[in-house]
Short mmCIF file of C-alpha atoms in Angstrom, two decimals:
data_model
loop_
_atom_site.label_atom_id
_atom_site.label_comp_id
_atom_site.label_asym_id
_atom_site.label_seq_id
_atom_site.Cartn_x
_atom_site.Cartn_y
_atom_site.Cartn_z
CA MET A 1 -87.68 46.60 -51.67
CA GLU A 2 -87.90 43.76 -49.11
CA SER A 3 -91.30 42.18 -48.58
CA ASN A 4 -92.97 42.67 -45.21
CA GLN A 5 -95.52 39.90 -45.84
CA PRO A 6 -94.61 37.78 -42.76
CA LYS A 7 -95.20 40.75 -40.49
CA ASN A 8 -98.52 41.58 -42.14
CA THR A 9 -99.57 37.94 -41.86
CA MET A 10 -98.85 37.89 -38.12
CA GLU A 11 -100.66 41.19 -37.64
CA LEU A 12 -103.63 39.68 -39.47
CA ASP A 13 -103.47 36.57 -37.26
CA ARG A 14 -103.44 38.72 -34.15
CA SER A 15 -106.36 40.78 -35.47
CA ASN A 16 -108.34 37.59 -36.09
CA MET A 17 -107.49 36.34 -32.63
CA LYS A 18 -108.62 39.60 -31.03
CA GLU A 19 -111.89 39.49 -32.97
CA PHE A 20 -112.39 35.86 -31.91
CA TRP A 21 -111.88 36.59 -28.22
CA MET A 22 -113.90 39.80 -28.30
CA GLU A 23 -116.79 37.60 -29.34
CA HIS A 24 -116.08 35.04 -26.58
CA SER A 25 -115.32 37.38 -23.65
CA ILE A 26 -118.40 39.61 -23.49
CA HIS A 27 -119.52 38.38 -20.05
CA ALA A 28 -116.12 37.06 -18.85
CA THR A 29 -117.64 33.76 -17.73
CA VAL A 30 -115.90 30.43 -17.34
CA GLU A 31 -118.10 29.03 -20.13
CA GLU A 32 -116.85 31.72 -22.51
CA MET A 33 -113.24 31.31 -21.50
CA MET A 34 -113.29 27.50 -21.86
CA LEU A 35 -115.56 27.63 -24.93
CA ASP A 36 -117.59 24.81 -23.41
CA SER A 37 -121.09 24.52 -21.97
CA ARG A 38 -119.81 22.02 -19.38
CA ALA A 39 -117.04 24.35 -18.20
CA ARG A 40 -118.01 24.40 -14.52
CA GLU A 41 -118.32 20.63 -14.27
CA LEU A 42 -115.05 20.13 -16.15
CA THR A 43 -113.29 22.66 -13.92
CA GLN A 44 -114.27 20.74 -10.78
CA HIS A 45 -112.41 17.69 -12.08
CA GLU A 46 -109.59 19.06 -14.19
CA LEU A 47 -108.42 21.89 -11.94
CA PRO A 48 -107.19 19.69 -9.05
CA GLU A 49 -105.72 17.29 -11.61
CA ILE A 50 -103.71 20.06 -13.27
CA LEU A 51 -102.56 21.50 -9.94
CA SER A 52 -101.35 18.05 -8.85
CA MET A 53 -98.83 18.05 -11.71
CA LEU A 54 -97.10 21.25 -10.62
CA PRO A 55 -93.82 21.38 -8.66
CA CYS A 56 -93.60 22.97 -5.22
CA LEU A 57 -94.06 26.72 -5.71
CA ALA A 58 -93.26 27.90 -2.18
CA GLY A 59 -91.19 31.08 -2.40
CA CYS A 60 -91.44 31.13 -6.22
CA LYS A 61 -92.05 33.99 -8.63
CA VAL A 62 -94.72 32.79 -11.06
CA LEU A 63 -95.59 34.15 -14.49
CA GLU A 64 -99.06 33.04 -15.58
CA LEU A 65 -99.59 33.52 -19.30
CA GLY A 66 -103.11 33.50 -20.72
CA ALA A 67 -104.54 33.74 -17.20
CA GLY A 68 -108.08 34.43 -18.42
CA ILE A 69 -110.53 35.20 -15.62
CA GLY A 70 -108.24 33.62 -13.03
CA ARG A 71 -109.38 29.99 -12.73
CA TYR A 72 -105.82 29.07 -11.82
CA THR A 73 -104.59 32.46 -10.58
CA SER A 74 -106.48 32.14 -7.30
CA HIS A 75 -104.75 28.83 -6.55
CA LEU A 76 -101.29 29.87 -7.73
CA LEU A 77 -101.47 32.91 -5.42
CA THR A 78 -101.83 30.64 -2.38
CA MET A 79 -98.88 28.51 -3.51
CA ALA A 80 -96.28 31.08 -4.64
CA SER A 81 -94.62 34.23 -3.28
CA HIS A 82 -95.77 36.30 -6.26
CA VAL A 83 -97.88 35.77 -9.38
CA THR A 84 -97.95 38.00 -12.44
CA ALA A 85 -101.16 37.13 -14.31
CA VAL A 86 -101.17 38.16 -17.97
CA ASP A 87 -103.99 38.03 -20.50
CA PHE A 88 -104.73 39.48 -23.93
CA MET A 89 -108.36 40.41 -23.19
CA GLU A 90 -109.07 43.39 -20.94
CA SER A 91 -112.42 42.00 -19.74
CA PHE A 92 -110.71 38.81 -18.55
CA VAL A 93 -107.97 40.78 -16.77
CA GLU A 94 -110.56 42.96 -15.01
CA LYS A 95 -112.55 39.92 -13.87
CA ASN A 96 -109.35 38.34 -12.54
CA ARG A 97 -108.46 41.58 -10.73
CA GLN A 98 -111.94 41.80 -9.18
CA ASP A 99 -111.76 38.24 -7.87
CA ASN A 100 -108.10 38.08 -6.86
CA GLY A 101 -106.95 41.68 -6.45
CA HIS A 102 -107.19 41.42 -2.66
CA HIS A 103 -104.04 39.29 -2.68
CA SER A 104 -100.95 41.38 -1.94
CA ASN A 105 -98.72 39.08 -4.01
CA ALA A 106 -100.58 39.55 -7.31
CA THR A 107 -99.88 41.68 -10.38
CA PHE A 108 -102.39 41.83 -13.25
CA LEU A 109 -101.27 42.74 -16.73
CA GLN A 110 -103.19 43.14 -19.98
CA ALA A 111 -100.70 42.43 -22.75
CA ASP A 112 -99.91 40.55 -25.93
CA ILE A 113 -97.68 37.73 -24.71
CA THR A 114 -95.61 37.84 -27.92
CA LYS A 115 -94.51 41.37 -26.97
CA LEU A 116 -93.85 40.84 -23.26
CA ASP A 117 -90.53 42.07 -21.91
CA ILE A 118 -89.43 40.06 -18.86
CA PRO A 119 -85.90 40.27 -17.34
CA PRO A 120 -83.76 37.17 -18.03
CA ASN A 121 -83.44 34.56 -15.26
CA SER A 122 -86.08 36.31 -13.14
CA ILE A 123 -88.92 33.76 -13.09
CA ASP A 124 -89.10 30.46 -11.19
CA PHE A 125 -92.20 29.03 -12.83
CA ILE A 126 -94.21 29.81 -15.97
CA PHE A 127 -97.78 28.50 -16.13
CA SER A 128 -99.76 28.45 -19.36
CA ASN A 129 -103.15 26.83 -19.86
CA TRP A 130 -104.60 26.90 -23.40
CA LEU A 131 -102.39 29.63 -24.82
CA LEU A 132 -99.89 28.32 -27.37
CA MET A 133 -102.61 27.24 -29.78
CA TYR A 134 -103.45 30.93 -30.20
CA VAL A 135 -100.07 31.90 -31.68
CA SER A 136 -98.56 31.20 -35.09
CA ASP A 137 -95.76 28.67 -35.56
CA GLU A 138 -93.21 31.46 -35.86
CA GLU A 139 -94.53 33.19 -32.74
CA LEU A 140 -94.57 29.88 -30.87
CA LYS A 141 -90.89 29.20 -31.48
CA SER A 142 -89.96 32.73 -30.48
CA LEU A 143 -92.14 32.58 -27.36
CA ILE A 144 -90.70 29.26 -26.14
CA GLU A 145 -87.19 30.68 -26.57
CA LYS A 146 -88.18 33.80 -24.63
CA MET A 147 -89.71 31.75 -21.82
CA MET A 148 -86.51 29.74 -21.57
CA VAL A 149 -84.58 33.02 -21.21
CA TRP A 150 -87.01 34.43 -18.62
CA LEU A 151 -86.70 31.31 -16.43
CA ARG A 152 -83.86 30.95 -14.00
CA PRO A 153 -81.73 27.78 -14.39
CA GLY A 154 -83.71 24.99 -12.74
CA GLY A 155 -86.98 26.85 -13.33
CA PHE A 156 -90.04 25.11 -14.75
CA LEU A 157 -92.44 25.67 -17.64
CA PHE A 158 -95.90 24.10 -17.55
CA PHE A 159 -98.24 24.26 -20.50
CA ARG A 160 -101.46 22.52 -21.47
CA GLU A 161 -102.90 22.50 -24.99
CA SER A 162 -105.72 21.11 -27.08
CA CYS A 163 -104.01 18.92 -29.66
CA ASN A 164 -105.29 17.67 -33.03
CA HIS A 165 -108.77 19.22 -32.85
CA ARG A 166 -111.06 21.44 -30.77
CA SER A 167 -112.46 20.19 -27.46
CA GLY A 168 -115.08 22.75 -26.47
CA ASP A 169 -118.65 22.67 -27.77
CA SER A 170 -119.29 26.43 -28.06
CA LYS A 171 -120.58 27.65 -31.41
CA ARG A 172 -117.87 29.43 -33.43
CA ASP A 173 -118.51 31.38 -36.61
CA PHE A 174 -114.79 31.22 -37.32
CA ASN A 175 -111.92 29.60 -35.46
CA PRO A 176 -108.34 30.91 -35.81
CA THR A 177 -106.99 28.37 -33.31
CA CYS A 178 -103.99 26.24 -34.32
CA TYR A 179 -104.47 22.63 -33.19
CA ARG A 180 -100.97 21.18 -33.38
CA THR A 181 -100.10 17.56 -32.78
CA GLU A 182 -98.53 16.37 -29.57
CA GLN A 183 -95.41 15.49 -31.55
CA GLN A 184 -95.06 19.01 -32.92
CA TYR A 185 -94.89 20.41 -29.40
CA ASN A 186 -92.53 17.61 -28.34
CA ASP A 187 -90.16 18.28 -31.23
CA LEU A 188 -90.11 22.02 -30.59
CA VAL A 189 -89.45 22.00 -26.85
CA SER A 190 -86.79 19.29 -27.14
CA SER A 191 -84.88 21.01 -29.95
CA LEU A 192 -84.71 24.62 -28.78
CA GLU A 193 -81.66 25.93 -26.94
CA VAL A 194 -80.57 29.36 -25.73
CA GLU A 195 -77.16 30.74 -24.79
CA GLY A 196 -76.34 31.27 -21.13
CA PRO A 197 -74.47 34.23 -19.59
CA GLU A 198 -71.17 32.32 -19.52
CA GLU A 199 -69.18 31.67 -22.67
CA GLY A 200 -70.12 28.36 -24.28
CA GLN A 201 -72.99 27.80 -21.84
CA ARG A 202 -76.27 26.63 -23.33
CA PHE A 203 -79.67 25.79 -21.85
CA GLY A 204 -82.53 23.60 -22.98
CA PHE A 205 -85.64 21.93 -21.60
CA ASP A 206 -85.74 18.48 -20.02
CA ILE A 207 -89.11 16.80 -19.73
CA VAL A 208 -90.42 16.21 -16.22
CA LEU A 209 -93.78 14.89 -17.35
CA ARG A 210 -96.14 14.72 -20.28
CA LYS A 211 -99.62 13.31 -19.84
CA LYS A 212 -103.23 13.45 -20.93
CA VAL A 213 -105.83 15.28 -18.83
CA GLN A 214 -107.87 12.43 -17.41
CA ALA A 215 -110.91 14.62 -16.70
CA TYR A 216 -111.37 15.04 -20.45
CA VAL A 217 -110.69 11.37 -21.15
CA GLN A 218 -113.30 10.26 -18.62
CA MET A 219 -115.93 12.97 -19.12
CA LYS A 220 -115.68 13.61 -22.87
CA ASN A 221 -113.76 10.59 -24.22
CA ASN A 222 -111.21 13.15 -25.36
CA SER A 223 -107.54 12.17 -25.14
CA ASN A 224 -106.26 15.27 -26.94
CA GLN A 225 -105.82 17.51 -23.88
CA ILE A 226 -102.09 17.23 -23.18
CA CYS A 227 -99.92 18.71 -20.41
CA TRP A 228 -96.17 19.25 -20.35
CA LEU A 229 -93.90 20.10 -17.42
CA LEU A 230 -90.35 21.05 -18.45
CA GLU A 231 -87.24 22.08 -16.53
CA LYS A 232 -84.62 24.55 -17.76
CA VAL A 233 -81.26 22.78 -17.56
CA THR A 234 -77.74 23.23 -18.88
CA ARG A 235 -76.96 21.29 -22.03
CA SER A 236 -73.78 19.28 -21.68
CA THR A 237 -71.57 18.70 -24.69
CA SER A 238 -70.91 15.21 -23.33
CA THR A 239 -74.55 14.02 -23.35
CA GLN A 240 -74.75 10.34 -24.26
CA ASN A 241 -73.74 9.82 -27.90
CA LYS A 242 -74.29 13.56 -28.54
CA PHE A 243 -78.04 13.36 -28.04
CA LYS A 244 -79.38 16.45 -26.33
CA THR A 245 -81.26 14.54 -23.63
CA ILE A 246 -81.24 11.08 -22.08
CA GLN A 247 -84.78 10.68 -23.39
CA GLN A 248 -83.64 11.25 -26.97
CA PHE A 249 -80.80 8.76 -26.43
CA LEU A 250 -83.18 6.09 -25.13
CA ASP A 251 -85.82 6.56 -27.82
CA SER A 252 -83.28 6.71 -30.65
CA GLN A 253 -81.07 3.84 -29.48
CA GLN A 254 -82.10 1.03 -27.15
CA TYR A 255 -85.80 1.86 -27.11
CA SER A 256 -86.70 2.67 -30.68
CA ARG A 257 -90.19 1.41 -31.47
CA ARG A 258 -88.78 -1.51 -33.47
CA SER A 259 -86.39 -2.46 -30.65
CA ILE A 260 -89.21 -2.40 -28.10
CA LEU A 261 -91.38 -4.71 -30.20
CA ARG A 262 -88.43 -7.08 -30.68
CA TYR A 263 -87.92 -7.16 -26.90
CA GLU A 264 -91.61 -7.88 -26.44
CA LYS A 265 -91.37 -10.82 -28.83
CA MET A 266 -88.70 -12.29 -26.54
CA PHE A 267 -90.21 -11.43 -23.15
CA GLY A 268 -93.88 -12.04 -23.93
CA ALA A 269 -96.86 -9.92 -24.98
CA GLY A 270 -96.96 -6.68 -22.99
CA TYR A 271 -93.54 -7.07 -21.39
CA VAL A 272 -90.04 -5.67 -21.85
CA SER A 273 -88.40 -6.92 -18.66
CA THR A 274 -86.73 -10.17 -17.66
CA GLY A 275 -89.05 -13.17 -17.45
CA GLY A 276 -92.08 -11.29 -18.75
CA PRO A 277 -95.39 -12.51 -17.25
CA ASN A 278 -93.79 -15.27 -15.15
CA THR A 279 -91.47 -13.10 -13.06
CA THR A 280 -94.15 -10.41 -12.92
CA LYS A 281 -96.60 -12.82 -11.30
CA GLU A 282 -93.91 -14.11 -8.91
CA PHE A 283 -92.81 -10.65 -7.79
CA VAL A 284 -96.26 -9.06 -7.62
CA ASP A 285 -97.37 -11.93 -5.35
CA LEU A 286 -94.81 -10.65 -2.81
CA LEU A 287 -96.69 -7.35 -2.54
CA ASN A 288 -99.97 -8.70 -1.11
CA LEU A 289 -101.96 -6.19 -3.17
CA LYS A 290 -105.48 -5.20 -2.09
CA PRO A 291 -108.33 -3.72 -4.17
CA GLY A 292 -108.26 0.06 -4.30
CA GLN A 293 -104.56 0.41 -3.46
CA LYS A 294 -102.51 2.87 -5.50
CA VAL A 295 -99.41 1.58 -7.28
CA LEU A 296 -96.67 3.62 -8.93
CA ASP A 297 -94.74 1.71 -11.60
CA VAL A 298 -91.43 3.44 -12.33
CA GLY A 299 -90.21 2.41 -15.77
CA CYS A 300 -93.54 0.89 -16.77
CA GLY A 301 -92.43 -0.05 -20.28
CA ILE A 302 -95.39 -0.99 -22.47
CA GLY A 303 -97.67 -1.65 -19.53
CA GLY A 304 -98.05 -5.43 -19.26
CA GLY A 305 -97.34 -5.53 -15.53
CA ASP A 306 -99.70 -2.63 -14.87
CA PHE A 307 -102.60 -4.28 -16.71
CA TYR A 308 -101.85 -7.51 -14.84
CA MET A 309 -101.99 -5.80 -11.42
CA ALA A 310 -105.18 -3.88 -12.22
CA ASN A 311 -106.95 -6.89 -13.73
CA ASN A 312 -106.03 -9.37 -11.02
CA PHE A 313 -105.95 -7.26 -7.85
CA GLY A 314 -108.24 -4.29 -8.53
CA VAL A 315 -105.53 -1.71 -7.86
CA GLU A 316 -105.05 1.71 -9.45
CA VAL A 317 -101.75 2.01 -11.32
CA LEU A 318 -99.82 5.01 -12.59
CA GLY A 319 -97.07 3.95 -14.98
CA LEU A 320 -94.13 6.30 -15.58
CA ASP A 321 -91.51 5.93 -18.28
CA LEU A 322 -89.01 8.40 -19.72
CA SER A 323 -89.20 6.71 -23.12
CA GLU A 324 -91.91 8.28 -25.27
CA ASN A 325 -91.90 5.19 -27.47
CA MET A 326 -92.64 2.94 -24.49
CA VAL A 327 -95.52 5.10 -23.26
CA ASN A 328 -96.99 5.52 -26.73
CA ILE A 329 -97.18 1.74 -27.12
CA ALA A 330 -98.62 1.39 -23.59
CA LEU A 331 -101.32 3.93 -24.45
CA GLU A 332 -102.13 2.01 -27.64
CA ARG A 333 -102.52 -1.20 -25.61
CA ALA A 334 -104.64 0.63 -23.02
CA ILE A 335 -107.31 1.28 -25.67
CA THR A 336 -107.80 -2.49 -25.98
CA GLU A 337 -107.48 -3.21 -22.26
CA LYS A 338 -110.15 -0.61 -21.34
CA LEU A 339 -108.90 -0.19 -17.79
CA PRO A 340 -109.49 3.37 -16.54
CA SER A 341 -107.67 2.41 -13.34
CA VAL A 342 -104.38 2.31 -15.30
CA GLN A 343 -102.79 5.54 -16.47
CA PHE A 344 -99.48 6.26 -18.18
CA GLU A 345 -97.30 9.31 -18.50
CA VAL A 346 -93.96 10.20 -19.96
CA ALA A 347 -92.04 11.31 -16.89
CA ASP A 348 -88.60 11.56 -15.32
CA ALA A 349 -88.84 9.90 -11.91
CA THR A 350 -85.84 11.90 -10.67
CA LYS A 351 -87.73 15.16 -11.30
CA ARG A 352 -91.41 14.20 -10.93
CA THR A 353 -93.03 15.18 -7.63
CA PHE A 354 -95.91 13.65 -5.70
CA PRO A 355 -97.39 14.60 -2.32
CA GLU A 356 -96.08 12.61 0.61
CA GLY A 357 -97.92 9.34 1.13
CA SER A 358 -99.46 9.17 -2.35
CA PHE A 359 -98.97 5.44 -2.99
CA ASP A 360 -99.37 2.09 -1.27
CA VAL A 361 -96.79 0.39 -3.51
CA ILE A 362 -93.87 1.49 -5.68
CA TYR A 363 -92.83 -1.11 -8.22
CA SER A 364 -89.97 -0.99 -10.72
CA ARG A 365 -88.61 -3.60 -13.10
CA ASP A 366 -85.13 -3.38 -14.65
CA THR A 367 -85.23 0.39 -15.04
CA ILE A 368 -83.19 2.14 -12.37
CA LEU A 369 -79.99 0.90 -14.04
CA HIS A 370 -80.44 4.02 -16.26
CA ILE A 371 -80.50 6.41 -13.29
CA ASP A 372 -77.61 8.04 -11.48
CA GLY A 373 -78.20 9.26 -7.93
CA LYS A 374 -80.05 6.15 -6.81
CA LEU A 375 -80.00 7.17 -3.13
CA ASN A 376 -81.82 10.43 -3.88
CA LEU A 377 -84.36 8.55 -5.99
CA PHE A 378 -85.00 6.05 -3.19
CA LYS A 379 -85.52 8.93 -0.75
CA ARG A 380 -88.18 10.25 -3.11
CA PHE A 381 -89.78 6.80 -3.20
CA HIS A 382 -89.79 6.73 0.62
CA SER A 383 -91.60 10.07 0.73
CA TRP A 384 -94.19 9.06 -1.88
CA LEU A 385 -95.17 5.89 -0.02
CA LYS A 386 -97.78 5.79 2.72
CA PRO A 387 -96.66 4.49 6.15
CA GLY A 388 -96.51 0.73 5.76
CA GLY A 389 -96.20 1.11 1.99
CA ARG A 390 -94.10 -1.40 0.08
CA LEU A 391 -91.27 -1.09 -2.40
CA LEU A 392 -90.29 -3.78 -4.91
CA ILE A 393 -87.47 -3.40 -7.44
CA SER A 394 -85.73 -5.79 -9.80
CA ASP A 395 -82.68 -4.40 -11.55
CA TYR A 396 -79.43 -5.10 -13.30
CA CYS A 397 -76.50 -5.14 -10.91
CA CYS A 398 -72.82 -5.99 -11.28
CA GLY A 399 -70.04 -8.02 -9.79
CA GLU A 400 -67.12 -6.53 -7.90
CA LYS A 401 -64.61 -4.59 -10.01
CA PRO A 402 -62.38 -4.94 -11.93
CA TRP A 403 -64.78 -5.86 -14.72
CA THR A 404 -63.74 -7.47 -17.97
CA PRO A 405 -63.04 -4.98 -20.80
CA VAL A 406 -66.06 -6.38 -22.69
CA PHE A 407 -68.38 -5.60 -19.77
CA GLU A 408 -66.83 -2.17 -19.28
CA ALA A 409 -67.54 -1.37 -22.94
CA TYR A 410 -71.10 -2.70 -22.70
CA VAL A 411 -71.94 -0.57 -19.65
CA LYS A 412 -70.42 2.53 -21.22
CA ASP A 413 -72.29 2.01 -24.49
CA ARG A 414 -75.66 1.61 -22.71
CA GLY A 415 -75.00 4.42 -20.24
CA TYR A 416 -75.90 2.16 -17.30
CA ILE A 417 -75.06 3.03 -13.68
CA LEU A 418 -74.60 -0.30 -11.92
CA TYR A 419 -73.83 -1.38 -8.36
CA THR A 420 -73.42 -4.70 -6.62
CA THR A 421 -76.53 -6.23 -5.07
CA SER A 422 -75.20 -5.40 -1.61
CA GLN A 423 -74.48 -1.74 -2.47
CA TYR A 424 -77.90 -1.38 -4.04
CA GLY A 425 -79.64 -2.68 -0.91
CA LYS A 426 -77.64 -0.29 1.28
CA PHE A 427 -78.91 2.67 -0.76
CA ILE A 428 -82.49 1.55 -0.06
CA GLN A 429 -81.73 1.24 3.64
CA GLU A 430 -80.02 4.65 3.76
CA ALA A 431 -83.11 6.16 2.14
CA GLY A 432 -85.07 5.29 5.29
CA PHE A 433 -86.70 1.97 4.40
CA CYS A 434 -86.99 -0.86 6.89
CA ASN A 435 -87.21 -4.64 6.45
CA VAL A 436 -84.94 -4.32 3.43
CA VAL A 437 -84.35 -7.62 1.61
CA SER A 438 -81.63 -7.76 -1.07
CA GLU A 439 -81.47 -10.94 -3.11
CA ASP A 440 -78.98 -11.91 -5.78
CA ARG A 441 -81.24 -13.51 -8.38
CA THR A 442 -78.53 -14.02 -11.00
CA ALA A 443 -79.01 -17.81 -11.04
CA GLN A 444 -82.70 -17.26 -11.86
CA PHE A 445 -81.69 -14.64 -14.44
CA ILE A 446 -79.46 -17.18 -16.19
CA GLN A 447 -82.22 -19.79 -16.27
CA VAL A 448 -84.72 -17.26 -17.65
CA ILE A 449 -82.30 -16.17 -20.39
CA LYS A 450 -81.78 -19.82 -21.40
CA LYS A 451 -85.55 -20.38 -21.60
CA GLU A 452 -86.01 -17.21 -23.63
CA LEU A 453 -83.29 -18.33 -26.05
CA GLN A 454 -85.04 -21.71 -26.42
CA ARG A 455 -88.31 -19.91 -27.09
CA ALA A 456 -86.60 -17.66 -29.64
CA GLU A 457 -85.35 -20.72 -31.49
CA ALA A 458 -88.85 -22.21 -31.45
CA ILE A 459 -90.43 -19.07 -32.94
CA LYS A 460 -87.51 -18.20 -35.24
CA HIS A 461 -89.56 -18.42 -38.44
CA GLU A 462 -92.38 -16.33 -36.95
CA PHE A 463 -89.87 -13.77 -35.60
CA ILE A 464 -88.17 -13.39 -38.98
CA GLN A 465 -91.51 -13.02 -40.74
CA GLU A 466 -92.59 -10.31 -38.29
CA PHE A 467 -89.26 -8.48 -38.30
CA SER A 468 -86.26 -9.75 -40.31
CA GLU A 469 -83.47 -12.30 -40.17
CA GLU A 470 -81.09 -9.53 -39.12
CA ASP A 471 -83.43 -8.58 -36.26
CA TYR A 472 -83.61 -12.18 -35.12
CA PHE A 473 -79.85 -12.62 -34.93
CA THR A 474 -79.39 -9.20 -33.30
CA ILE A 475 -81.74 -10.23 -30.50
CA ALA A 476 -80.55 -13.84 -30.19
CA ASN A 477 -76.88 -12.80 -30.09
CA GLY A 478 -77.71 -10.08 -27.59
CA TRP A 479 -79.30 -12.68 -25.31
CA ARG A 480 -76.26 -14.98 -25.66
CA GLU A 481 -73.94 -12.12 -24.75
CA LYS A 482 -76.15 -11.34 -21.73
CA LEU A 483 -75.89 -15.01 -20.72
CA GLY A 484 -72.11 -14.90 -21.01
CA ARG A 485 -71.84 -11.71 -18.92
CA SER A 486 -74.00 -13.28 -16.20
CA ILE A 487 -72.15 -16.61 -16.12
CA SER A 488 -68.81 -14.77 -15.86
CA GLY A 489 -70.06 -12.84 -12.82
CA ASP A 490 -69.79 -9.38 -14.35
CA GLN A 491 -73.55 -8.91 -14.71
CA GLN A 492 -75.90 -9.72 -11.87
CA TRP A 493 -79.62 -9.41 -11.30
CA GLY A 494 -81.00 -8.17 -8.00
CA LEU A 495 -84.41 -8.29 -6.36
CA PHE A 496 -85.10 -5.79 -3.57
CA TYR A 497 -88.14 -5.29 -1.40
CA ALA A 498 -88.71 -3.12 1.64
CA THR A 499 -91.34 -1.20 3.59
CA ARG A 500 -91.81 2.34 4.79
CA ASP A 501 -92.40 2.29 8.54
#
């Protein structure tokens, strides 16, 4: 006879969970639901922060899982065409219905989320706040797959979890919660795929953002509250080097942790872009930064430029990078820098959204070479800037075609999307910017590469001790090849700055 132990185990887990929440839902208060005596104060700060991460929900059908007493339901109802709010505990559902039942676009459902039956491709947005830590690993995998099926292509999943350990201060006689690591969630959502309705069609999740809840960092010195926003997308069989996502390609290839630290050794502490601190100072001086201004750094790398701007000009900086390895190192450095005005998040700038006029400056160094659809990205930048806001970009560009076969192979291997300096500047102008300045800085690029090669030779022994002889020659030869491509005219370096009128 086959064993039914896994089923019994899950039934036991669910029984424990019900007992746990029966104990913590007697009065259906926000303190009970958040398991924290400071729940009301935390809500004042974290709720607007969480809502700011969500995509536009106008006209959307929203499924809210683990809705509790409706802290977020009331806001989602004003943003979306319809919200179905689901919770396991009847007392929470009733409290939510009492407070939000007057909305005509609300449905309230008491249900076990692991047994929900939702039609495929029927939901635009799934919102989950503190839910996945209350299911087993097996249930979690099944639930993520189901949510992917329920979402329409292009739909979004948002979830927020307590990672590593508990965050609330409520007394608990027992605690059946599963505090997974951030990496466990990352690995799961990036690896799962489901079949689409068409033969051979498959869907997966692309990351839009992943970041820490700053309210908990600032109020409780707790960096273990993590949010994810994911988009359901088709999985192409031709993804770069057979990696499922561009992010996986970047983190496994050019931006492995070891590669990043080797780059930093060449560019200077804190930097992974051409010229390191010297070009950063030169270019930032063009921005005329003022204390209190808000800067968005697209492709922030390991954060050197962001710490420089915050330290020297008193600005607030949000650094975005699609590479998890880059952001992880930036966050490590942020602990030492102790600058609360600098934040970092793993994010895809082509999918991330911000309200119009959110920033005074958008800054990007040698990053947009990875991005197709530059015109659409620059239109997003234009929207995110305040009137009079400034844009500054340095980036790899190219000479007129035909390119040499060696350069063709290099661009294909890296997955770069390159344009001439002139074409690049026209994209910025077409996006609506004025006072657009496009400069071919290739001559400066060549001089910087030569200086970096001289520095590499001077610190060769130190470099080999820190890494290896093979690492040293990989980097040094890479720099020499970059020098050759630039001298031949195939590779160029552009500097672009403009304003939003």
